[in-house]
Coordinates of C-alpha atoms and ligand atoms in Angstrom, one line a residue:
Chain A
M1 CA -5.4 29.7 -0.2
P2 CA -8.4 32.2 0.0
K3 CA -11.3 31.2 2.5
I4 CA -14.8 32.0 1.6
T5 CA -17.6 31.5 3.5
F6 CA -20.9 30.6 2.0
A7 CA -24.4 31.5 3.9
L8 CA -26.5 28.4 2.7
P9 CA -30.2 28.7 2.0
D10 CA -31.2 27.3 5.2
G11 CA -29.4 29.5 7.3
K12 CA -26.3 27.5 8.0
E13 CA -22.9 28.9 7.0
R14 CA -19.8 26.7 5.6
T15 CA -16.4 28.1 5.3
C16 CA -14.3 26.6 2.1
S17 CA -10.7 26.6 1.2
A18 CA -10.8 27.7 -2.7
N19 CA -8.2 27.0 -5.3
E20 CA -7.3 30.0 -7.0
G21 CA -8.3 30.2 -10.5
L22 CA -11.6 28.1 -9.9
S23 CA -14.8 29.8 -10.3
L24 CA -16.8 30.2 -7.3
M25 CA -19.5 27.9 -8.7
E26 CA -16.8 25.1 -8.9
V27 CA -15.9 25.8 -5.3
A28 CA -19.5 25.4 -4.5
L29 CA -19.8 22.2 -6.1
Q30 CA -16.7 20.6 -4.8
N31 CA -17.9 21.1 -1.3
A32 CA -21.3 19.7 -2.4
L33 CA -23.1 22.9 -1.2
P34 CA -26.9 22.9 -1.7
G35 CA -28.5 25.6 -4.0
I36 CA -25.9 25.8 -6.8
I37 CA -27.0 23.4 -9.7
A38 CA -24.8 24.7 -12.5
E39 CA -26.8 23.2 -15.5
C40 CA -24.8 24.8 -18.0
N41 CA -21.4 23.9 -16.7
G42 CA -20.2 27.4 -16.1
S43 CA -21.2 28.7 -19.4
A44 CA -23.2 31.7 -18.2
A45 CA -26.3 30.1 -20.0
C46 CA -28.4 28.6 -17.0
A47 CA -28.3 31.3 -13.9
T48 CA -28.6 28.3 -11.6
C49 CA -25.3 29.4 -9.9
H50 CA -27.0 32.5 -8.7
V51 CA -25.1 33.9 -5.5
I52 CA -25.3 37.3 -3.8
V53 CA -22.0 38.9 -2.6
E54 CA -21.3 41.5 -0.3
D55 CA -21.1 45.3 -1.6
A56 CA -17.5 45.7 -0.7
L57 CA -17.0 42.5 -2.7
A58 CA -19.1 43.4 -5.5
A59 CA -17.0 46.7 -6.0
M60 CA -13.9 45.0 -6.3
L61 CA -15.0 42.2 -8.8
D62 CA -14.4 42.5 -12.6
P63 CA -17.6 44.5 -14.0
I64 CA -20.9 42.4 -14.8
S65 CA -20.9 41.6 -18.6
E66 CA -24.1 42.7 -20.7
H67 CA -24.7 39.1 -21.0
E68 CA -24.6 38.0 -17.3
N69 CA -26.6 40.9 -16.5
D70 CA -29.4 39.9 -18.7
M71 CA -29.4 36.3 -17.0
L72 CA -29.5 37.9 -13.7
E73 CA -32.7 39.6 -14.5
F74 CA -34.5 36.5 -14.4
T75 CA -33.1 34.1 -11.8
A76 CA -35.2 32.1 -9.6
A77 CA -34.7 34.0 -6.6
A78 CA -35.2 37.6 -7.5
R79 CA -32.1 39.7 -8.1
Q80 CA -30.7 41.8 -5.5
P81 CA -27.9 44.3 -5.6
G82 CA -25.0 41.8 -4.9
S83 CA -26.4 39.2 -7.4
R84 CA -24.0 37.6 -9.7
L85 CA -23.6 34.1 -11.5
S86 CA -20.8 32.2 -9.3
C87 CA -19.5 30.6 -12.4
Q88 CA -18.3 34.1 -13.8
I89 CA -16.3 35.0 -10.6
R90 CA -12.9 33.6 -10.6
V91 CA -11.3 32.9 -7.1
D92 CA -8.3 35.0 -6.1
D93 CA -6.6 36.8 -2.9
R94 CA -9.6 39.4 -3.0
L95 CA -12.1 36.6 -2.1
D96 CA -10.5 35.5 1.0
G97 CA -12.7 36.2 4.1
A98 CA -15.6 36.8 1.7
I99 CA -19.1 35.9 2.7
V100 CA -21.3 34.8 -0.1
R101 CA -24.7 34.1 0.2
I102 CA -26.7 31.3 -2.0
P103 CA -30.2 32.4 -2.0
A104 CA -33.1 30.0 -1.6
E105 CA -35.3 29.1 -4.6
A106 CA -38.1 31.3 -5.0
Chain B
M1 CA -34.9 2.3 3.2
P2 CA -32.6 1.0 0.7
R3 CA -28.9 0.6 1.7
R4 CA -27.1 -0.4 -1.3
I5 CA -27.3 2.1 -4.4
V6 CA -25.3 1.1 -7.5
I7 CA -25.0 3.5 -10.5
V8 CA -23.6 2.1 -13.7
G9 CA -22.2 5.3 -15.7
A10 CA -20.0 7.9 -14.3
G11 CA -20.8 10.8 -15.9
Q12 CA -23.3 14.0 -15.8
A13 CA -26.2 11.9 -14.5
G14 CA -24.5 9.3 -12.8
L15 CA -22.7 12.0 -10.6
A16 CA -26.2 14.0 -10.4
A17 CA -27.9 10.9 -9.1
A18 CA -25.0 10.1 -6.4
A19 CA -24.8 13.8 -5.2
K20 CA -28.6 14.3 -5.0
L21 CA -28.9 11.0 -2.9
R22 CA -26.5 12.5 -0.2
Q23 CA -28.2 15.7 -0.2
A24 CA -31.6 14.0 0.4
G25 CA -30.1 12.5 3.3
F26 CA -29.3 8.8 1.9
A27 CA -26.9 6.9 4.4
G28 CA -26.3 3.8 2.8
S29 CA -23.5 2.8 0.2
I30 CA -23.4 4.5 -3.2
T31 CA -21.1 2.8 -5.9
M32 CA -20.4 4.4 -9.3
L33 CA -19.1 2.0 -12.0
G34 CA -17.5 4.1 -15.0
D35 CA -15.7 2.6 -18.2
E36 CA -13.5 5.2 -19.2
G37 CA -11.2 5.3 -16.7
L38 CA -11.8 8.8 -15.6
M39 CA -13.6 10.6 -12.7
P40 CA -16.9 12.4 -14.0
Y41 CA -16.3 15.1 -16.1
Q42 CA -18.3 17.5 -18.1
R43 CA -18.7 16.9 -21.9
P44 CA -19.8 19.9 -23.1
P45 CA -16.4 21.6 -23.3
L46 CA -15.1 18.5 -25.3
S47 CA -16.1 20.5 -28.3
K48 CA -15.6 24.1 -27.2
A49 CA -13.0 25.5 -24.8
Y50 CA -11.3 22.1 -24.1
L51 CA -10.9 21.2 -27.6
L52 CA -9.3 24.7 -28.3
G53 CA -7.1 24.3 -25.2
K54 CA -8.6 26.8 -23.3
L55 CA -9.7 24.7 -20.4
E56 CA -7.4 22.3 -18.9
A57 CA -8.2 18.5 -17.9
D58 CA -8.5 19.0 -14.3
R59 CA -11.0 21.8 -14.7
L60 CA -13.3 19.5 -16.7
S61 CA -13.9 17.3 -13.9
Y62 CA -15.8 19.6 -11.7
R63 CA -15.5 17.8 -8.4
N64 CA -12.2 16.9 -6.6
E65 CA -11.2 13.7 -4.7
E66 CA -12.4 15.5 -1.3
F67 CA -16.0 15.6 -2.5
Y68 CA -16.1 11.9 -3.4
R69 CA -14.4 11.1 -0.3
H70 CA -16.4 13.7 2.1
E71 CA -19.6 12.4 0.1
E72 CA -18.5 8.8 0.6
I73 CA -19.4 8.1 -3.2
E74 CA -17.4 4.9 -4.3
V75 CA -16.2 5.6 -7.8
A76 CA -14.6 2.7 -9.8
P77 CA -14.0 4.8 -12.7
G78 CA -12.3 1.6 -14.8
E79 CA -14.8 -1.0 -14.1
A80 CA -17.6 -1.4 -16.5
A81 CA -20.8 -3.4 -15.9
V82 CA -21.1 -6.4 -18.0
E83 CA -24.5 -7.9 -16.8
I84 CA -27.4 -7.5 -14.6
D85 CA -28.4 -10.2 -12.8
R86 CA -31.8 -9.4 -11.7
A87 CA -32.6 -12.6 -9.9
A88 CA -29.7 -12.0 -7.7
G89 CA -30.1 -8.4 -7.5
E90 CA -26.4 -8.2 -8.5
V91 CA -24.3 -6.4 -11.0
V92 CA -21.6 -8.0 -12.6
T93 CA -18.5 -5.9 -13.4
T94 CA -15.2 -6.6 -15.3
L95 CA -14.0 -7.3 -11.4
R96 CA -16.7 -8.5 -9.3
R97 CA -20.2 -9.0 -8.6
I98 CA -22.0 -6.2 -6.5
S99 CA -25.3 -6.5 -5.0
Y100 CA -27.9 -3.6 -4.9
D101 CA -31.2 -2.9 -3.3
H102 CA -31.6 -0.2 -6.2
L103 CA -29.6 0.1 -9.7
V104 CA -29.4 3.5 -11.4
L105 CA -28.3 3.2 -15.1
A106 CA -26.9 6.3 -16.4
T107 CA -24.9 5.0 -19.5
G108 CA -25.2 7.6 -21.8
A109 CA -25.0 7.4 -25.5
R110 CA -22.2 6.7 -28.2
P111 CA -21.8 8.2 -31.3
I112 CA -23.3 6.8 -34.6
E113 CA -20.3 5.4 -36.7
L114 CA -19.9 5.7 -40.6
P115 CA -20.8 2.3 -42.3
A116 CA -18.0 0.1 -41.5
P117 CA -17.1 -0.6 -45.4
M118 CA -16.4 3.1 -45.6
A119 CA -14.5 3.5 -42.9
A120 CA -12.2 0.3 -43.1
G121 CA -8.6 0.9 -42.6
I122 CA -8.7 4.6 -42.2
S123 CA -7.2 5.7 -38.9
N124 CA -8.0 9.4 -39.3
I125 CA -11.7 9.5 -38.6
F126 CA -12.7 10.9 -35.3
Y127 CA -15.7 11.0 -33.2
L128 CA -16.2 13.2 -30.1
R129 CA -17.9 11.6 -27.2
N130 CA -15.4 11.6 -24.8
R131 CA -12.2 13.0 -23.2
A132 CA -10.1 10.6 -25.2
D133 CA -11.8 11.3 -28.6
A134 CA -11.1 15.1 -27.6
D135 CA -7.5 14.2 -26.9
R136 CA -7.2 12.5 -30.1
L137 CA -8.6 15.0 -32.1
R138 CA -6.8 18.0 -30.6
P139 CA -3.4 17.9 -32.5
S140 CA -5.5 17.9 -36.0
L141 CA -6.7 21.5 -34.9
K142 CA -3.8 23.7 -36.1
Q143 CA -2.8 26.0 -38.4
G144 CA -2.5 24.7 -42.0
A145 CA -4.3 21.3 -41.1
R146 CA -7.5 20.5 -43.3
L147 CA -10.6 19.0 -41.5
L148 CA -13.4 17.5 -43.1
V149 CA -16.7 17.5 -40.6
V150 CA -19.4 15.4 -41.5
G151 CA -22.7 16.3 -40.0
G152 CA -24.2 19.8 -39.5
G153 CA -25.7 19.1 -36.0
Y154 CA -24.6 21.2 -33.0
V155 CA -21.6 19.1 -32.3
G156 CA -20.3 19.3 -35.7
L157 CA -20.7 22.7 -36.2
E158 CA -18.9 23.4 -32.8
V159 CA -16.1 21.4 -33.9
A160 CA -16.2 23.4 -37.1
A161 CA -15.9 26.6 -35.3
A162 CA -13.2 25.2 -33.0
A163 CA -11.0 24.2 -35.7
R164 CA -11.4 27.2 -37.6
Q165 CA -10.5 29.1 -34.5
A166 CA -7.4 27.1 -34.2
G167 CA -6.5 28.2 -37.9
A168 CA -7.5 24.9 -39.7
S169 CA -9.3 25.1 -43.2
V170 CA -12.6 23.4 -42.7
T171 CA -15.2 21.9 -44.6
L172 CA -18.5 20.7 -43.4
V173 CA -20.9 18.4 -45.3
E174 CA -24.4 18.0 -44.5
M175 CA -26.3 15.0 -46.1
A176 CA -29.8 16.7 -45.2
P177 CA -31.0 19.6 -47.3
R178 CA -29.7 21.9 -44.7
I179 CA -27.8 22.2 -41.4
L180 CA -29.6 21.7 -38.1
N181 CA -32.4 20.1 -40.3
R182 CA -33.5 17.8 -37.4
V183 CA -33.1 20.4 -34.4
A184 CA -34.0 23.8 -35.6
A185 CA -35.9 26.1 -38.3
E186 CA -34.4 27.6 -41.3
P187 CA -33.8 31.1 -39.8
T188 CA -31.4 29.5 -37.2
A189 CA -29.7 27.4 -39.6
A190 CA -29.4 30.4 -41.9
Y191 CA -28.0 32.4 -38.8
F192 CA -25.1 29.6 -38.5
R193 CA -24.5 29.4 -41.9
N194 CA -24.0 33.2 -42.5
L195 CA -21.7 33.0 -39.2
H196 CA -19.7 30.1 -40.2
S197 CA -19.1 31.3 -43.8
A198 CA -18.2 34.7 -42.8
K199 CA -15.3 32.9 -40.4
G200 CA -14.4 31.1 -43.5
V201 CA -15.8 27.4 -42.9
E202 CA -17.1 26.0 -46.2
I203 CA -20.5 24.5 -45.7
R204 CA -21.9 22.0 -48.2
E205 CA -25.7 21.1 -47.7
G206 CA -27.5 18.6 -49.3
T207 CA -24.9 16.1 -50.0
G208 CA -23.6 12.8 -48.6
L209 CA -20.4 11.2 -47.8
T210 CA -20.2 8.8 -50.7
E211 CA -16.7 7.5 -50.4
L212 CA -13.3 7.7 -48.2
T213 CA -10.2 6.8 -49.7
V214 CA -6.8 6.9 -47.9
D215 CA -3.5 8.1 -49.7
G216 CA -0.7 8.4 -47.2
A217 CA -1.7 10.5 -44.0
R218 CA -4.4 12.1 -46.1
V219 CA -8.1 11.2 -46.6
T220 CA -9.9 12.3 -49.7
A221 CA -13.4 12.3 -49.4
S222 CA -16.1 11.8 -52.3
L223 CA -19.4 13.8 -52.0
A224 CA -22.6 12.7 -53.7
D225 CA -22.8 16.1 -55.7
G226 CA -19.3 14.6 -57.4
S227 CA -16.8 16.9 -55.7
R228 CA -13.8 15.6 -53.6
H229 CA -12.3 16.8 -50.7
S230 CA -8.9 16.0 -49.2
A231 CA -8.4 16.3 -45.5
D232 CA -6.1 15.6 -42.6
A233 CA -8.8 14.4 -40.3
V234 CA -12.4 13.5 -40.9
V235 CA -14.7 14.3 -37.8
V236 CA -17.9 12.5 -38.0
G237 CA -20.8 14.1 -35.8
I238 CA -24.0 12.2 -37.2
G239 CA -25.8 11.8 -34.0
V240 CA -25.8 9.1 -31.1
R241 CA -27.4 5.8 -30.1
P242 CA -28.3 5.3 -26.4
N243 CA -26.0 2.7 -24.7
A244 CA -28.9 0.3 -23.7
S245 CA -27.2 -3.0 -24.4
L246 CA -27.0 -3.9 -20.6
A247 CA -30.9 -3.1 -19.9
M248 CA -31.7 -5.1 -23.1
Q249 CA -30.0 -8.2 -22.1
A250 CA -31.5 -7.9 -18.7
G251 CA -34.8 -8.1 -20.3
L252 CA -35.8 -4.5 -19.5
A253 CA -38.1 -2.7 -22.0
V254 CA -36.0 -0.8 -24.5
E255 CA -37.0 1.3 -27.2
G256 CA -34.5 3.0 -29.1
G257 CA -33.6 4.0 -25.5
I258 CA -34.1 2.5 -21.9
V259 CA -37.7 2.9 -21.4
V260 CA -38.4 4.6 -18.1
D261 CA -41.8 5.8 -16.8
A262 CA -42.3 9.7 -15.1
F263 CA -40.5 8.6 -12.2
G264 CA -37.6 7.4 -14.0
R265 CA -38.2 3.8 -13.4
T266 CA -37.5 1.0 -15.7
T267 CA -39.7 -2.0 -16.1
D268 CA -38.2 -3.5 -13.0
P269 CA -39.1 -1.6 -9.6
H270 CA -35.5 -2.0 -8.6
I271 CA -34.0 -0.5 -11.8
W272 CA -33.7 3.3 -12.8
A273 CA -32.4 5.2 -15.4
A274 CA -31.4 8.6 -16.3
G275 CA -29.8 10.8 -19.1
D276 CA -29.0 10.1 -22.6
C277 CA -29.7 6.6 -22.4
T278 CA -33.3 7.0 -21.6
T279 CA -36.6 7.4 -23.5
F280 CA -39.9 8.6 -21.9
E281 CA -43.3 9.7 -22.7
Y282 CA -43.8 13.6 -23.2
D283 CA -47.0 14.8 -24.5
G284 CA -48.2 11.6 -25.8
E285 CA -44.8 10.7 -27.7
M286 CA -41.7 8.5 -26.7
I287 CA -38.8 11.1 -26.6
R288 CA -35.1 11.3 -25.8
I289 CA -33.4 14.4 -24.7
E290 CA -29.7 14.8 -24.9
S291 CA -28.6 17.6 -22.9
V292 CA -27.0 18.3 -19.6
P293 CA -29.9 20.1 -17.9
H294 CA -32.1 17.2 -18.7
A295 CA -29.2 14.5 -17.6
I296 CA -29.0 16.5 -14.2
D297 CA -32.8 17.1 -13.6
Q298 CA -34.0 13.5 -14.8
A299 CA -31.0 12.1 -12.4
E300 CA -32.0 14.3 -9.4
H301 CA -35.6 13.0 -9.7
V302 CA -34.6 9.4 -9.7
A303 CA -32.4 10.0 -6.7
R304 CA -35.3 11.3 -5.0
N305 CA -37.6 8.5 -6.0
V306 CA -35.2 5.8 -5.1
L307 CA -35.8 7.1 -1.8
G308 CA -39.5 7.2 -2.1
A309 CA -40.5 10.7 -3.0
G310 CA -42.8 9.5 -5.7
R311 CA -42.0 12.8 -7.7
A312 CA -42.8 12.7 -11.3
Y313 CA -40.4 14.2 -13.7
R314 CA -41.6 16.8 -16.1
P315 CA -38.7 17.7 -18.6
R316 CA -37.8 21.5 -18.4
P317 CA -36.1 21.1 -21.8
W318 CA -33.3 23.9 -22.5
F319 CA -30.0 23.5 -24.4
W320 CA -27.2 26.0 -25.3
S321 CA -24.5 25.7 -27.8
D322 CA -21.3 28.1 -28.2
Q323 CA -20.0 28.8 -31.5
F324 CA -17.2 31.5 -32.2
D325 CA -18.5 34.6 -30.3
T326 CA -22.3 33.7 -30.7
K327 CA -24.3 32.0 -27.5
L328 CA -27.2 30.0 -28.7
Q329 CA -29.9 29.1 -25.8
I330 CA -32.8 27.1 -26.7
A331 CA -35.7 27.1 -24.4
G332 CA -38.6 24.2 -25.1
L333 CA -39.0 21.8 -27.6
N334 CA -40.1 22.7 -31.1
R335 CA -41.7 19.5 -32.1
G336 CA -44.7 19.8 -34.2
Y337 CA -44.4 23.7 -34.7
D338 CA -46.5 25.1 -37.6
R339 CA -45.1 28.7 -37.8
V340 CA -41.8 30.5 -36.9
Q341 CA -41.3 34.2 -36.3
S342 CA -37.9 35.9 -36.2
A343 CA -36.8 39.0 -34.2
G344 CA -33.8 41.0 -34.0
G345 CA -32.5 41.5 -30.6
P346 CA -30.2 44.1 -28.5
A347 CA -27.3 43.7 -30.6
E348 CA -26.5 43.4 -34.4
S349 CA -25.6 39.7 -33.9
S350 CA -28.8 39.0 -32.0
M351 CA -31.8 37.3 -33.1
T352 CA -34.4 35.1 -31.6
I353 CA -36.5 32.7 -33.5
S354 CA -40.0 31.4 -31.8
Y355 CA -41.5 28.1 -32.6
F356 CA -45.5 28.0 -32.4
L357 CA -48.2 25.6 -32.7
G358 CA -51.3 27.8 -33.6
E359 CA -51.1 30.6 -31.0
R360 CA -49.0 28.3 -28.3
L361 CA -45.4 29.1 -28.1
L362 CA -43.6 25.9 -28.2
A363 CA -39.9 27.0 -28.1
V364 CA -37.4 29.8 -28.8
D365 CA -33.6 29.8 -30.3
C366 CA -32.2 32.7 -29.0
L367 CA -29.0 33.9 -30.5
N368 CA -26.9 36.4 -28.4
D369 CA -30.1 37.3 -26.6
A370 CA -30.2 36.1 -22.9
R371 CA -33.0 38.3 -22.1
S372 CA -35.4 36.8 -24.4
F373 CA -34.0 33.4 -23.5
M374 CA -34.7 33.9 -19.9
Q375 CA -38.1 35.7 -20.6
A376 CA -39.3 32.5 -22.7
K377 CA -38.0 30.1 -20.4
R378 CA -40.3 31.6 -17.7
Q379 CA -43.2 31.9 -20.0
L380 CA -42.9 28.2 -20.9
G381 CA -42.8 27.8 -17.2
L382 CA -39.3 26.0 -17.5
Ligands
LIG1 C1 -19.0 17.1 -27.8 C2 -20.2 17.1 -26.9 C3 -20.8 18.4 -26.9 C4 -22.0 18.6 -26.0 N1 -22.4 20.0 -25.8 C5 -23.3 20.2 -25.1 C6 -24.1 21.2 -24.7 O1 -23.7 22.2 -25.3 N2 -24.9 21.5 -24.0 C7 -25.9 20.5 -23.4 O2 -26.8 20.8 -22.6 N3 -25.3 19.4 -24.0 C8 -24.2 18.9 -24.6 N4 -23.7 17.5 -24.7 C9 -24.6 16.7 -24.5 C10 -24.2 16.0 -22.8 O3 -22.8 15.8 -22.7 C11 -25.1 14.8 -22.5 O4 -26.5 15.0 -22.7 C12 -25.0 14.3 -21.1 O5 -23.4 14.1 -21.1 C13 -25.4 13.0 -20.7 O6 -25.2 12.8 -19.5 P1 -25.5 11.1 -19.3 O7 -24.8 10.8 -18.0 O8 -26.7 10.8 -19.5 O9 -24.3 10.5 -20.3 P2 -22.7 10.6 -20.3 O10 -22.4 12.1 -20.0 O11 -22.4 10.1 -21.5 O12 -22.1 9.4 -19.2 C14 -22.4 8.1 -19.5 C15 -21.3 7.4 -18.9 O13 -21.4 5.8 -18.8 C16 -20.4 5.3 -19.2 N5 -20.8 4.1 -19.3 C17 -21.8 3.3 -20.3 N6 -21.7 2.1 -20.1 C18 -21.2 1.7 -19.2 C19 -20.9 0.5 -18.4 N7 -21.6 -0.6 -18.8 N8 -20.5 0.3 -17.3 C20 -19.8 1.6 -16.9 N9 -20.0 2.8 -17.5 C21 -20.7 2.9 -18.7 C22 -20.1 5.9 -20.6 O14 -18.8 5.5 -21.0 C23 -20.0 7.4 -19.9 O15 -18.9 7.8 -19.1 C24 -22.8 17.2 -25.6 C25 -22.1 16.2 -25.9 C26 -21.1 15.9 -26.6 C27 -20.4 14.6 -26.7
LIG2 S1 -23.2 27.5 -14.2 FE1 -25.0 28.2 -15.7 S2 -25.0 30.3 -15.2 FE2 -23.4 29.8 -14.2

């Protein structure tokens, strides 16, 4: 089971075991992590599941769709190079050991 | 500091309230009562991916057992609240009495049903509010089946889209002059009318259902325009009514929904409410909002306010709908608009309809146009 470390808005870290096939957003919710609201239940419609992934991981993930790209332009915390909607990232082996940052709201 | 908080309703708002209570540091007991026999889950996929079999049941409930254990949230998913004993500060359930310091009502809403005489004795009429409804409806969505959808609101249109994608033939009837009559302007309705027609859904507007008759496994619907349609299943999506009977019996103010103030408090200082079951003042009018974002946001405010935050809730209304390959995102409330403006967007299938009152932008319906949606959301301060 991949282990993912979340860097939380308050600077703390939490390492969570994640079931493959779930989205990163679902992993965050199951672990009651602050800063992921997921108002649209993973429908890529709200951008309240914004996370920032490291460059190496960003390069490995499936490319960002045009829709997600547009949503990311207007996230509450400003977009950064590794910005993604966590509901659009599926957990698999590639995420094992990854560090994913949940930004503090602007 | 309260010690015992009871939440009635294990849905979107109930879960959001419970989770926020813990995040805000509440260390007392949280008991959440449900009446579906299921842990909280998301309803939107019931008319979308779940209905199409593209999302399995365990993904609907987007928290796991571990979450509830870790957060020490006691969920009794099959223990309905039947009465509130305000004098004793107790909720009476089907099994026991539970005392509370604060009570949160998150009872949601239920579908408006067809008039009893019309529906009497017909087993293939379906409503869509909970997972059991979706599970019952699912087998009817298949190649060769004929489906009649009554009601051209978002839920009706989504079911029509899902059924069509599953290969069923679909007719949708709307009594009002047009689909989305109550919730959107004509250009938005026209967009969906065209989309559905192109995909083979037959839409009949301005005609109501007058009679249903059964003939073996089939239902025949007679419409006000004189036409008759035979179907294997009739899905009714004509709106919802808040579940307010508990509150009403307890003597709390109920006006179409449970009346709450800006803090989410009912007329009893120890009883709060959030989500689809509530009605509250917004720009001088009593309104209800039926959406997940509102349910979460209002419930989170209630959670904080139960703990004394004194934070007024100002809705940041927005909504979404998925039909075929179109994603609709709505920002704002279009109530009272006097002008609409449509504009194309980045793709051929993109369109944004803006609602104005005078010069003031009230709301937008964005079709495959995430950028305009996010921009408007920001402009509207949502
Ligand atoms: C098919 C469908 C599609 C939808 N699509 C969208 C969408 O795309 N976008 C969107 O924003 N919104 C959508 N919605 C609306 C959204 O699901 C609701 O606004 C939201 O679920 C409201 O949350 P709630 O907690 O207030 O009510 P609910 O989620 O309905 O939860 C209330 C719960 O309380 C239970 N309950 C009631 N009375 C009692 C009692 N006495 N004791 C114990 N339990 C009780 C109910 O059975 C229910 O489980 C959709 C709804 C449906 C039905
Ligand atoms: S949960 Fe809404 S965009 Fe990811």
